[in-house]
Coordinates of C-alpha atoms (C1' of nucleotides) in Angstrom, one line a residue:
Chain A
M1 CA 67.4 -18.1 97.8
P2 CA 68.7 -19.0 94.6
R3 CA 66.6 -21.0 92.1
H4 CA 67.3 -24.2 90.2
T5 CA 70.3 -24.2 88.1
S6 CA 67.7 -24.4 85.3
D7 CA 64.1 -23.4 84.7
V8 CA 63.4 -26.0 81.7
A9 CA 61.6 -28.6 82.2
P10 CA 63.7 -31.4 83.9
R11 CA 63.9 -34.5 81.6
A12 CA 63.1 -37.7 83.7
P13 CA 66.1 -39.5 84.7
S14 CA 67.8 -41.6 82.5
R15 CA 66.9 -44.5 84.0
Q16 CA 63.3 -44.0 83.5
R17 CA 64.4 -42.5 79.7
L18 CA 66.1 -46.3 79.1
V19 CA 62.8 -48.3 80.6
Q20 CA 60.8 -45.9 78.5
A21 CA 62.4 -46.4 75.1
A22 CA 62.6 -50.2 75.7
S23 CA 59.3 -50.5 75.8
E24 CA 58.2 -49.1 72.6
L25 CA 61.4 -50.9 71.1
L26 CA 60.3 -54.2 72.6
R27 CA 56.8 -53.9 71.4
H28 CA 57.4 -52.6 67.4
Q29 CA 59.9 -55.2 66.8
G30 CA 60.9 -57.6 70.0
L31 CA 63.0 -58.7 72.2
A32 CA 66.1 -60.0 69.7
A33 CA 66.0 -57.6 66.9
T34 CA 66.3 -54.8 69.2
G35 CA 69.9 -54.2 70.9
V36 CA 71.0 -52.3 73.5
K37 CA 72.4 -49.2 71.4
Q38 CA 69.6 -48.7 69.6
I39 CA 67.8 -48.7 73.2
L40 CA 70.7 -46.2 74.6
T41 CA 69.9 -44.0 71.4
A42 CA 66.4 -43.8 71.7
A43 CA 66.2 -42.9 75.2
D44 CA 69.4 -40.4 74.5
A45 CA 71.3 -42.2 77.4
P46 CA 75.0 -42.0 77.9
F47 CA 76.4 -45.4 76.9
S48 CA 77.6 -46.2 80.1
S49 CA 74.3 -46.0 82.2
L50 CA 73.0 -49.0 81.1
Y51 CA 75.1 -51.5 82.9
H52 CA 75.0 -48.6 85.6
H53 CA 71.2 -49.0 86.4
F54 CA 70.8 -52.4 84.6
P55 CA 73.4 -54.8 86.2
G56 CA 72.0 -57.4 84.7
G57 CA 71.6 -56.1 81.5
K58 CA 69.6 -56.8 78.3
E59 CA 67.4 -59.1 80.0
Q60 CA 67.1 -56.9 83.3
L61 CA 66.4 -54.2 81.1
A62 CA 63.9 -55.5 78.9
G63 CA 62.3 -57.4 82.2
E64 CA 61.1 -53.9 83.7
A65 CA 60.6 -53.0 80.4
V66 CA 57.8 -55.4 80.3
L67 CA 56.7 -54.9 83.8
A68 CA 56.3 -50.9 83.3
A69 CA 54.7 -51.5 79.7
G70 CA 52.1 -53.9 80.8
G71 CA 51.3 -51.8 84.2
F72 CA 50.8 -48.5 81.7
Y73 CA 48.5 -50.6 79.8
Q74 CA 46.5 -51.7 82.2
Q75 CA 45.6 -48.3 83.4
Q76 CA 45.3 -47.2 80.2
V77 CA 42.5 -49.9 79.4
E78 CA 41.0 -49.4 83.1
A79 CA 41.1 -45.4 82.5
V80 CA 38.6 -46.7 79.0
W81 CA 36.6 -49.1 81.0
D82 CA 35.7 -47.7 83.9
A83 CA 34.7 -44.8 81.8
A84 CA 31.6 -46.3 79.5
P85 CA 28.5 -46.7 81.5
D86 CA 27.7 -50.3 81.2
L87 CA 29.4 -53.5 80.2
A88 CA 29.0 -54.4 77.1
S89 CA 29.8 -50.5 76.0
S90 CA 33.6 -51.0 78.0
I91 CA 34.2 -54.0 76.2
A92 CA 33.6 -51.9 73.2
A93 CA 35.7 -49.2 73.9
I94 CA 38.5 -51.5 74.6
F95 CA 38.5 -53.1 71.4
D96 CA 37.7 -50.1 69.0
G97 CA 40.3 -48.7 70.7
A98 CA 42.6 -51.0 70.0
A99 CA 41.6 -50.6 66.7
D100 CA 42.7 -46.5 66.9
E101 CA 45.5 -47.2 68.1
L102 CA 46.5 -49.3 65.5
L103 CA 45.5 -47.4 62.7
A104 CA 46.9 -44.1 64.1
S105 CA 50.6 -46.2 64.2
D106 CA 50.1 -47.6 61.0
Y107 CA 49.1 -50.9 62.8
A108 CA 52.6 -50.6 65.3
D109 CA 51.4 -50.2 68.2
A110 CA 49.1 -53.5 69.5
C111 CA 49.7 -55.2 72.8
P112 CA 53.3 -54.1 74.6
I113 CA 54.4 -57.5 75.8
A114 CA 52.8 -60.0 72.8
T115 CA 56.0 -60.0 70.7
V116 CA 58.2 -60.8 73.5
A117 CA 56.5 -63.4 75.7
L118 CA 56.1 -65.6 72.7
E119 CA 59.7 -64.9 71.8
V120 CA 61.0 -65.4 75.6
A121 CA 58.3 -68.4 76.7
S122 CA 61.1 -71.3 75.8
T123 CA 64.6 -69.2 76.1
S124 CA 64.0 -66.9 78.7
E125 CA 62.6 -68.1 82.2
S126 CA 62.9 -64.6 84.0
L127 CA 61.9 -63.2 81.6
R128 CA 58.7 -65.4 80.9
R129 CA 57.5 -64.8 84.4
A130 CA 57.8 -61.5 83.8
T131 CA 55.6 -61.5 81.3
A132 CA 53.1 -63.8 82.8
Q133 CA 52.9 -61.7 85.5
V134 CA 51.6 -59.1 83.3
F135 CA 48.5 -61.1 81.8
D136 CA 48.2 -62.7 85.5
A137 CA 47.2 -58.8 86.2
W138 CA 45.3 -58.3 83.3
I139 CA 43.0 -61.0 83.9
A140 CA 42.4 -60.6 87.7
A141 CA 41.4 -56.2 87.0
A142 CA 39.3 -58.1 84.3
S143 CA 37.9 -60.6 86.5
S144 CA 36.8 -57.9 89.2
R145 CA 35.3 -55.9 86.7
L146 CA 33.3 -58.8 85.5
T147 CA 31.9 -59.7 88.8
A148 CA 31.2 -56.2 89.6
A149 CA 29.1 -56.1 86.9
G150 CA 27.1 -58.7 87.3
I151 CA 29.1 -62.4 86.0
P152 CA 29.0 -65.3 88.3
A153 CA 32.1 -65.2 90.5
G154 CA 32.7 -69.1 89.0
Q155 CA 32.9 -67.6 85.7
A156 CA 34.6 -64.4 85.6
D157 CA 38.1 -65.5 85.4
G158 CA 37.4 -67.5 82.4
L159 CA 35.8 -65.1 80.6
A160 CA 38.3 -62.5 81.3
Q161 CA 40.9 -64.9 79.8
A162 CA 38.8 -65.3 76.6
I163 CA 38.7 -61.9 76.3
I164 CA 41.9 -61.0 76.4
A165 CA 43.2 -63.9 74.5
L166 CA 40.7 -62.7 71.7
L167 CA 42.4 -59.5 72.2
E168 CA 45.7 -60.9 71.7
G169 CA 44.8 -63.3 68.6
A170 CA 43.1 -60.1 67.0
F171 CA 46.4 -57.8 67.3
I172 CA 48.2 -60.7 65.3
L173 CA 45.6 -60.9 62.9
A174 CA 45.2 -57.2 62.6
R175 CA 49.2 -56.7 62.0
A176 CA 49.8 -59.8 59.6
S177 CA 47.2 -58.5 57.5
K178 CA 47.3 -55.0 58.3
S179 CA 43.6 -54.4 58.6
T180 CA 41.1 -53.1 61.9
Q181 CA 38.7 -56.0 60.6
P182 CA 39.9 -58.7 63.0
M183 CA 39.7 -56.1 65.9
R184 CA 35.6 -55.4 65.2
G185 CA 35.1 -59.1 64.9
A186 CA 37.0 -60.0 68.5
R187 CA 34.8 -57.2 69.5
D188 CA 31.4 -58.8 69.0
A189 CA 32.6 -62.0 69.8
A190 CA 33.4 -61.0 72.5
L191 CA 30.2 -59.0 73.3
T192 CA 28.3 -62.3 72.2
L193 CA 30.3 -64.1 75.0
I194 CA 29.1 -61.4 77.7
D195 CA 25.4 -61.5 76.5
Q196 CA 25.6 -65.3 77.1
R197 CA 27.0 -65.2 80.5
L198 CA 24.8 -62.4 81.8
A199 CA 21.8 -64.3 80.3
T200 CA 22.4 -67.2 81.9
Chain B
M1 CA 71.9 -103.2 36.3
P2 CA 73.7 -101.3 39.0
R3 CA 71.2 -100.4 41.3
H4 CA 71.5 -97.0 43.0
T5 CA 74.7 -96.4 44.7
S6 CA 73.0 -97.0 48.3
D7 CA 70.3 -99.0 49.3
V8 CA 70.1 -97.1 52.8
A9 CA 66.6 -94.5 52.8
P10 CA 67.4 -91.3 50.9
R11 CA 67.3 -88.5 53.1
A12 CA 65.1 -85.3 52.0
P13 CA 66.8 -83.2 50.4
S14 CA 69.1 -80.6 51.6
R15 CA 66.8 -78.1 50.0
Q16 CA 64.0 -79.1 51.9
R17 CA 66.1 -79.7 55.3
L18 CA 66.6 -76.2 55.7
V19 CA 63.2 -75.0 55.1
Q20 CA 61.8 -77.7 58.0
A21 CA 64.8 -76.9 60.8
A22 CA 63.9 -73.1 59.5
S23 CA 60.2 -73.9 60.5
E24 CA 61.3 -75.1 63.6
L25 CA 63.5 -72.9 64.8
L26 CA 61.2 -70.1 64.2
R27 CA 58.6 -71.6 66.1
H28 CA 60.7 -72.1 69.3
Q29 CA 62.2 -69.1 69.1
G30 CA 60.9 -66.5 66.7
L31 CA 63.3 -64.8 63.7
A32 CA 65.6 -62.8 65.1
A33 CA 66.8 -64.7 67.5
T34 CA 67.7 -67.5 65.0
G35 CA 70.7 -67.4 63.2
V36 CA 71.3 -69.0 59.9
K37 CA 74.7 -71.3 61.2
Q38 CA 71.8 -72.8 63.2
I39 CA 69.5 -73.5 61.3
L40 CA 72.4 -74.8 58.8
T41 CA 73.5 -77.4 62.0
A42 CA 70.4 -78.1 62.7
A43 CA 69.1 -79.0 59.1
D44 CA 73.5 -81.3 58.5
A45 CA 73.1 -78.9 55.6
P46 CA 76.6 -77.7 53.7
F47 CA 77.0 -74.3 54.7
S48 CA 77.3 -72.6 51.5
S49 CA 73.5 -74.9 50.1
L50 CA 72.0 -72.2 51.9
Y51 CA 72.4 -69.3 49.4
H52 CA 73.0 -71.5 46.7
H53 CA 69.5 -72.8 47.0
F54 CA 68.3 -69.0 48.8
P55 CA 69.9 -66.2 46.8
G56 CA 67.8 -63.7 49.0
G57 CA 69.7 -65.5 52.3
K58 CA 67.9 -65.5 55.7
E59 CA 64.6 -63.6 54.3
Q60 CA 63.7 -66.1 51.8
L61 CA 64.1 -68.6 53.4
A62 CA 62.2 -67.8 56.4
G63 CA 59.3 -66.9 54.0
E64 CA 59.3 -70.4 52.4
A65 CA 59.5 -71.8 56.1
V66 CA 56.4 -69.7 57.2
L67 CA 54.5 -70.9 54.4
A68 CA 55.5 -74.4 55.1
A69 CA 55.0 -74.2 57.9
G70 CA 51.6 -72.7 57.8
G71 CA 50.7 -75.2 55.2
F72 CA 51.6 -78.2 56.9
Y73 CA 49.5 -76.6 60.2
Q74 CA 46.8 -76.0 58.3
Q75 CA 46.6 -79.5 57.4
Q76 CA 46.6 -80.9 60.4
V77 CA 43.7 -78.9 62.0
E78 CA 41.7 -79.8 59.2
A79 CA 42.7 -83.5 59.6
V80 CA 41.4 -83.1 63.0
W81 CA 38.3 -81.0 62.1
D82 CA 37.1 -83.8 59.4
A83 CA 37.3 -86.7 62.3
A84 CA 35.0 -85.6 64.3
P85 CA 31.7 -86.2 63.9
D86 CA 30.3 -82.8 64.0
L87 CA 31.0 -78.7 64.6
A88 CA 31.2 -78.9 68.2
S89 CA 33.4 -81.6 68.3
S90 CA 35.7 -80.9 66.0
I91 CA 35.8 -77.2 67.3
A92 CA 36.5 -79.1 70.8
A93 CA 39.5 -81.9 69.2
I94 CA 41.1 -78.9 67.6
F95 CA 41.7 -77.3 71.2
D96 CA 42.2 -80.2 73.1
G97 CA 44.6 -81.3 70.7
A98 CA 47.0 -78.0 70.8
A99 CA 46.9 -78.3 74.7
D100 CA 48.2 -81.6 74.1
E101 CA 51.1 -80.2 71.8
L102 CA 51.9 -77.9 74.4
L103 CA 51.9 -80.2 77.2
A104 CA 54.3 -82.7 75.4
S105 CA 56.4 -80.4 73.8
D106 CA 56.8 -78.4 77.1
Y107 CA 55.1 -75.4 76.0
A108 CA 57.5 -74.6 72.8
D109 CA 55.2 -76.0 69.8
A110 CA 52.7 -73.3 69.6
C111 CA 51.6 -71.4 66.5
P112 CA 54.0 -71.9 64.0
I113 CA 53.8 -68.3 62.5
A114 CA 52.6 -66.4 65.1
T115 CA 55.9 -65.2 66.7
V116 CA 57.5 -64.0 63.0
A117 CA 54.2 -62.5 62.7
L118 CA 54.6 -60.4 65.4
E119 CA 58.2 -59.9 64.6
V120 CA 58.1 -58.3 61.2
A121 CA 55.4 -56.4 61.0
S122 CA 56.8 -53.6 60.9
T123 CA 59.7 -54.1 59.7
S124 CA 60.3 -56.8 56.9
E125 CA 57.3 -55.9 54.3
S126 CA 58.0 -58.9 52.5
L127 CA 57.7 -61.9 55.7
R128 CA 54.7 -59.9 56.4
R129 CA 52.9 -60.8 53.6
A130 CA 53.9 -64.5 54.0
T131 CA 52.4 -64.4 57.5
A132 CA 49.2 -62.6 56.0
Q133 CA 48.9 -65.5 53.2
V134 CA 48.5 -68.1 55.8
F135 CA 46.2 -66.5 58.0
D136 CA 44.2 -66.3 54.9
A137 CA 44.5 -69.6 54.3
W138 CA 43.4 -70.7 57.7
I139 CA 40.4 -68.6 57.7
A140 CA 38.9 -69.2 54.4
A141 CA 39.7 -73.0 55.7
A142 CA 38.0 -72.8 58.4
S143 CA 34.8 -70.4 57.1
S144 CA 34.0 -73.2 54.5
R145 CA 34.0 -75.8 57.1
L146 CA 31.5 -73.8 59.3
T147 CA 29.1 -72.6 56.2
A148 CA 29.3 -76.3 55.2
A149 CA 28.1 -77.0 59.2
G150 CA 25.2 -74.6 58.7
I151 CA 26.4 -71.2 59.7
P152 CA 24.9 -68.5 57.9
A153 CA 28.0 -67.7 54.9
G154 CA 27.5 -63.7 55.6
Q155 CA 28.5 -64.8 59.8
A156 CA 31.4 -67.7 58.6
D157 CA 34.2 -65.5 57.7
G158 CA 34.3 -63.1 60.4
L159 CA 33.6 -66.5 63.1
A160 CA 36.6 -68.7 61.8
Q161 CA 38.1 -65.2 62.5
A162 CA 37.2 -64.9 66.2
I163 CA 38.1 -68.7 66.6
I164 CA 41.2 -68.3 64.8
A165 CA 41.7 -65.0 67.8
L166 CA 41.2 -67.1 70.4
L167 CA 43.1 -70.5 69.3
E168 CA 46.0 -67.7 69.1
G169 CA 45.2 -65.9 72.2
A170 CA 45.2 -68.4 74.3
F171 CA 48.8 -69.6 72.8
I172 CA 50.2 -66.6 73.7
L173 CA 48.9 -67.0 77.1
A174 CA 49.2 -70.7 77.7
R175 CA 52.9 -70.1 76.5
A176 CA 53.5 -67.2 79.1
S177 CA 52.2 -69.2 82.3
K178 CA 52.8 -72.8 80.9
S179 CA 49.4 -73.7 82.0
T180 CA 47.0 -75.2 79.7
Q181 CA 44.4 -73.4 81.5
P182 CA 43.8 -71.1 78.7
M183 CA 43.3 -73.2 76.2
R184 CA 40.6 -75.0 77.8
G185 CA 38.8 -71.3 78.5
A186 CA 39.3 -70.4 74.8
R187 CA 37.7 -73.9 73.8
D188 CA 34.9 -73.1 75.8
A189 CA 34.0 -69.4 74.3
A190 CA 34.6 -70.6 71.1
L191 CA 32.1 -73.3 71.3
T192 CA 29.7 -70.9 72.7
L193 CA 30.3 -69.0 69.9
I194 CA 29.1 -71.8 67.4
D195 CA 26.4 -72.4 69.7
Q196 CA 24.9 -69.0 69.1
R197 CA 25.5 -68.5 65.7
L198 CA 23.1 -71.8 65.7
A199 CA 20.7 -70.9 67.0
T200 CA 19.7 -67.8 64.9
Chain C
dG1 C1' 77.2 -41.0 86.9
dT2 C1' 79.4 -39.7 82.7
dC3 C1' 83.1 -40.3 79.1
dT4 C1' 86.2 -43.0 75.5
dA5 C1' 88.2 -47.2 73.9
dT6 C1' 87.9 -51.8 72.9
dA7 C1' 87.6 -56.9 74.2
dG8 C1' 85.1 -61.5 72.5
dA9 C1' 81.8 -63.6 70.7
dA10 C1' 78.1 -64.2 66.7
dG11 C1' 75.7 -62.4 63.3
dG12 C1' 74.9 -62.2 58.0
dA13 C1' 77.1 -62.9 53.4
dT14 C1' 80.6 -63.8 49.9
dA15 C1' 85.0 -65.8 47.2
dG16 C1' 87.3 -69.4 45.1
dA17 C1' 88.9 -73.8 44.7
dC18 C1' 86.9 -78.1 43.5
Chain D
dG1 C1' 76.8 -78.7 44.7
dT2 C1' 79.8 -78.6 47.9
dC3 C1' 84.1 -77.0 50.6
dT4 C1' 87.2 -73.8 53.6
dA5 C1' 88.2 -70.1 54.3
dT6 C1' 87.5 -65.1 55.9
dC7 C1' 85.1 -60.6 55.3
dC8 C1' 82.7 -56.9 57.3
dT9 C1' 79.7 -56.3 60.9
dT10 C1' 77.1 -56.1 64.4
dC11 C1' 76.0 -57.8 68.9
dT12 C1' 76.9 -57.6 74.6
dA13 C1' 79.6 -56.5 78.0
dT14 C1' 84.2 -54.5 80.5
dA15 C1' 87.7 -51.8 81.5
dG16 C1' 89.6 -47.3 83.5
dA17 C1' 89.8 -42.5 83.3
dC18 C1' 87.8 -38.6 84.6

DNA sequence: GTCTATAGAAGGATAGAC
DNA sequence: GTCTATCCTTCTATAGAC
């Protein structure tokens, strides 16, 4: 029986590489500043593969990139959350991990969808919905974990939303100032909010 | 003595109109999606006035627009803050005012510089500095008011930063979901943080 | 599925007359 | 300071051969 024609590790298919490359570029510089040619170059994909795989063009690719990046980031955070021994440790680890990622990337790798979310909120209804869908999934995942950790069910959604707001806001301040200090402050604030809810 | 050649109320000079128009467009759709021709049209300014008043082109105009918008927004918030009878009322009024502005503008008028801040953080050092300067001014103004209201001096800066992070994060979530609910949740979280710090 | 070529519009910026 | 005209690049998207 003949083996595969090549024994080198196969690359991901070009469609997947395009989504991956688009996700990274959107995270670093947003949607409007990212050209389709730039995405194609980064993905090392043939030019016409874009409109072959994404008949909707840039908007369709961006939508899939937002959903993929949002899902991937959620998995990352959930892994950190679930690895910590208690709720406070989980929250601290998430904010500390965000600070580490900012430092390691020279403040390029922050929230993968916040920039796009602000850009498209008033200009593209389909992309706005994609960003909203990601945030909703994040809030739902955090809320269920908060409930499991003893936060009253009626307060878990609001607390999850506030913690994510703190994280997003800290990303903005940290990238603008090139400092991880806002991220540490946001961590402490999030821990305060949790303590107060658990004490009730 | 002849009067002025016209008795109609004079418009602001074109330079000022360009900064104003740029500020509004950046707030709604960000930097990369905003063209200089679009700014000129919105300002009703003659084409060549752009490079006459701003030899640095789009980047210089954007920088001035960020600083102007940041200063104007700070004045707005300070007026709301100082009009309220106590600290908790001030904080509540600021978040409620942000929610009102979102509703009134169909979720277009959020933070005037957050979108640009995320877009340029890794792509334009001069504009990144402009956004950082605005955030620093906001934090300093909030911190001094927190100190005056009884927050220990060593905690005022961090608390101010956390409150602004909550506001920024809530803007993102609110615009993405087209709901003011994240803004109300952020308000309650900010009030909790203040209570906890005052109780210490 | 991939290739080259190119359309057609919009981007930022400049020149030179007035 | 303002006017019109224009340069050159980049953008998204499509056509048609292979």
